[in-house]
């Protein structure tokens, strides 16, 4: 019985290690994301900004879930979201760049005017 318990412990530790390694590999690099997000700040870094036509309120990005940001960018790229400027921006990004930007923005302040610092 003791042998089965020890073997189960080893399996559990190995599985936990694999899960942690997979999560780390999928995570973006916030340092690179800060560089890649430079263009994003042209709209999302201006407090209270709305674009001229059509009139859209520009949402806050700081503090958002990284999964949400990546999902939204991919939906813009695929045309599942209809904002033309965002579709162009998302088409220019690789999946890794999306992950990096999401990592940066998720760790950034919620106030958009603090993102430029």
mmCIF file of C-alpha atoms in Angstrom:
data_model
loop_
_atom_site.group_PDB
_atom_site.id
_atom_site.type_symbol
_atom_site.label_atom_id
_atom_site.label_comp_id
_atom_site.label_asym_id
_atom_site.label_seq_id
_atom_site.Cartn_x
_atom_site.Cartn_y
_atom_site.Cartn_z
ATOM 1 C CA UNK A 1 0.000 0.000 0.000
ATOM 2 C CA UNK A 2 2.786 2.393 0.857
ATOM 3 C CA UNK A 3 4.393 1.789 -2.543
ATOM 4 C CA UNK A 4 1.181 2.764 -4.367
ATOM 5 C CA UNK A 5 0.916 5.943 -2.325
ATOM 6 C CA UNK A 6 4.502 6.947 -3.093
ATOM 7 C CA UNK A 7 3.992 6.204 -6.803
ATOM 8 C CA UNK A 8 0.793 8.278 -6.809
ATOM 9 C CA UNK A 9 2.679 11.160 -5.217
ATOM 10 C CA UNK A 10 5.366 11.028 -7.902
ATOM 11 C CA UNK A 11 2.732 10.989 -10.622
ATOM 12 C CA UNK A 12 0.926 13.921 -9.051
ATOM 13 C CA UNK A 13 4.145 15.957 -8.825
ATOM 14 C CA UNK A 14 5.063 15.119 -12.422
ATOM 15 C CA UNK A 15 1.609 16.097 -13.650
ATOM 16 C CA UNK A 16 1.701 19.360 -11.687
ATOM 17 C CA UNK A 17 5.092 20.158 -13.222
ATOM 18 C CA UNK A 18 3.814 19.547 -16.738
ATOM 19 C CA UNK A 19 0.777 21.738 -16.148
ATOM 20 C CA UNK A 20 2.927 24.546 -14.716
ATOM 21 C CA UNK A 21 5.387 24.312 -17.626
ATOM 22 C CA UNK A 22 2.545 24.496 -20.141
ATOM 23 C CA UNK A 23 1.065 27.550 -18.446
ATOM 24 C CA UNK A 24 4.440 29.283 -18.370
ATOM 25 C CA UNK A 25 5.066 28.549 -22.046
ATOM 26 C CA UNK A 26 1.672 29.973 -23.014
ATOM 27 C CA UNK A 27 2.135 33.183 -21.022
ATOM 28 C CA UNK A 28 3.184 36.336 -22.808
ATOM 29 C CA UNK A 29 6.191 38.497 -22.081
ATOM 30 C CA UNK A 30 5.024 41.787 -20.527
ATOM 31 C CA UNK A 31 8.332 43.546 -21.304
ATOM 32 C CA UNK A 32 7.961 42.806 -25.013
ATOM 33 C CA UNK A 33 4.240 43.509 -24.732
ATOM 34 C CA UNK A 34 4.945 47.049 -23.556
ATOM 35 C CA UNK A 35 6.924 47.618 -26.762
ATOM 36 C CA UNK A 36 4.330 45.955 -28.983
ATOM 37 C CA UNK A 37 1.464 47.870 -27.329
ATOM 38 C CA UNK A 38 2.916 51.232 -28.353
ATOM 39 C CA UNK A 39 0.434 51.563 -31.218
ATOM 40 C CA UNK A 40 -2.453 50.611 -28.907
ATOM 41 C CA UNK A 41 -1.711 53.628 -26.730
ATOM 42 C CA UNK A 42 -2.524 55.964 -29.633
ATOM 43 C CA UNK A 43 -6.207 55.396 -28.768
ATOM 44 C CA UNK A 44 -6.368 53.360 -25.577
ATOM 45 C CA UNK A 45 -3.845 55.581 -23.779
ATOM 46 C CA UNK A 46 -5.963 58.734 -24.114
ATOM 47 C CA UNK A 47 -8.405 59.239 -21.198
ATOM 48 C CA UNK A 48 -12.020 59.417 -22.351
ATOM 49 C CA UNK A 49 -11.095 59.070 -26.032
ATOM 50 C CA UNK A 50 -13.728 58.275 -28.662
ATOM 51 C CA UNK A 51 -12.903 57.969 -32.328
ATOM 52 C CA UNK A 52 -14.462 60.361 -34.819
ATOM 53 C CA UNK A 53 -16.395 58.103 -37.167
ATOM 54 C CA UNK A 54 -18.101 55.906 -36.508
ATOM 55 C CA UNK A 55 -18.284 57.079 -32.941
ATOM 56 C CA UNK A 56 -16.985 54.293 -30.666
ATOM 57 C CA UNK A 57 -16.014 54.690 -27.050
ATOM 58 C CA UNK A 58 -12.482 53.346 -26.670
ATOM 59 C CA UNK A 59 -12.445 50.794 -23.835
ATOM 60 C CA UNK A 60 -9.909 50.654 -21.041
ATOM 61 C CA UNK A 61 -7.273 47.964 -21.425
ATOM 62 C CA UNK A 62 -5.240 48.206 -18.229
ATOM 63 C CA UNK A 63 -6.057 45.455 -15.757
ATOM 64 C CA UNK A 64 -8.061 43.399 -18.257
ATOM 65 C CA UNK A 65 -7.791 39.613 -18.228
ATOM 66 C CA UNK A 66 -5.060 38.428 -20.618
ATOM 67 C CA UNK A 67 -7.390 35.727 -21.940
ATOM 68 C CA UNK A 68 -10.004 38.374 -22.769
ATOM 69 C CA UNK A 69 -7.493 40.584 -24.587
ATOM 70 C CA UNK A 70 -6.117 37.708 -26.680
ATOM 71 C CA UNK A 71 -9.609 36.453 -27.454
ATOM 72 C CA UNK A 72 -10.790 39.928 -28.508
ATOM 73 C CA UNK A 73 -7.748 40.492 -30.730
ATOM 74 C CA UNK A 74 -8.240 37.140 -32.448
ATOM 75 C CA UNK A 75 -11.934 37.911 -32.970
ATOM 76 C CA UNK A 76 -11.018 41.232 -34.608
ATOM 77 C CA UNK A 77 -8.458 39.476 -36.805
ATOM 78 C CA UNK A 78 -10.975 36.835 -37.887
ATOM 79 C CA UNK A 79 -13.701 39.425 -38.524
ATOM 80 C CA UNK A 80 -15.937 38.180 -35.694
ATOM 81 C CA UNK A 81 -15.791 41.708 -34.236
ATOM 82 C CA UNK A 82 -16.543 44.495 -36.654
ATOM 83 C CA UNK A 83 -14.409 47.517 -35.709
ATOM 84 C CA UNK A 84 -12.408 48.269 -38.895
ATOM 85 C CA UNK A 85 -9.413 49.927 -37.200
ATOM 86 C CA UNK A 86 -9.073 47.108 -34.687
ATOM 87 C CA UNK A 87 -9.295 44.519 -37.461
ATOM 88 C CA UNK A 88 -6.357 46.153 -39.242
ATOM 89 C CA UNK A 89 -4.372 46.367 -36.004
ATOM 90 C CA UNK A 90 -5.070 42.729 -35.082
ATOM 91 C CA UNK A 91 -4.145 41.520 -38.581
ATOM 92 C CA UNK A 92 -0.671 42.969 -38.049
ATOM 93 C CA UNK A 93 -0.080 40.952 -34.852
ATOM 94 C CA UNK A 94 1.212 37.421 -34.467
ATOM 95 C CA UNK A 95 -0.323 35.152 -31.820
ATOM 96 C CA UNK A 96 2.815 35.657 -29.691
ATOM 97 C CA UNK A 97 2.537 39.438 -29.952
ATOM 98 C CA UNK A 98 -1.085 39.184 -28.814
ATOM 99 C CA UNK A 99 0.029 37.121 -25.804
ATOM 100 C CA UNK A 100 2.788 39.632 -25.007
ATOM 101 C CA UNK A 101 0.476 42.652 -25.272
ATOM 102 C CA UNK A 102 -2.105 40.881 -23.108
ATOM 103 C CA UNK A 103 0.548 40.104 -20.472
ATOM 104 C CA UNK A 104 1.596 43.769 -20.372
ATOM 105 C CA UNK A 105 -1.927 45.196 -20.294
ATOM 106 C CA UNK A 106 -3.180 42.755 -17.664
ATOM 107 C CA UNK A 107 -0.432 43.959 -15.307
ATOM 108 C CA UNK A 108 -0.919 47.633 -16.168
ATOM 109 C CA UNK A 109 -2.895 50.199 -14.193
ATOM 110 C CA UNK A 110 -6.617 50.397 -14.860
ATOM 111 C CA UNK A 111 -6.455 54.105 -15.651
ATOM 112 C CA UNK A 112 -5.610 54.467 -19.324
ATOM 113 C CA UNK A 113 -3.599 57.672 -18.806
ATOM 114 C CA UNK A 114 -1.203 55.731 -16.534
ATOM 115 C CA UNK A 115 -0.374 53.220 -19.316
ATOM 116 C CA UNK A 116 1.959 55.628 -21.090
ATOM 117 C CA UNK A 117 4.353 55.867 -18.132
#
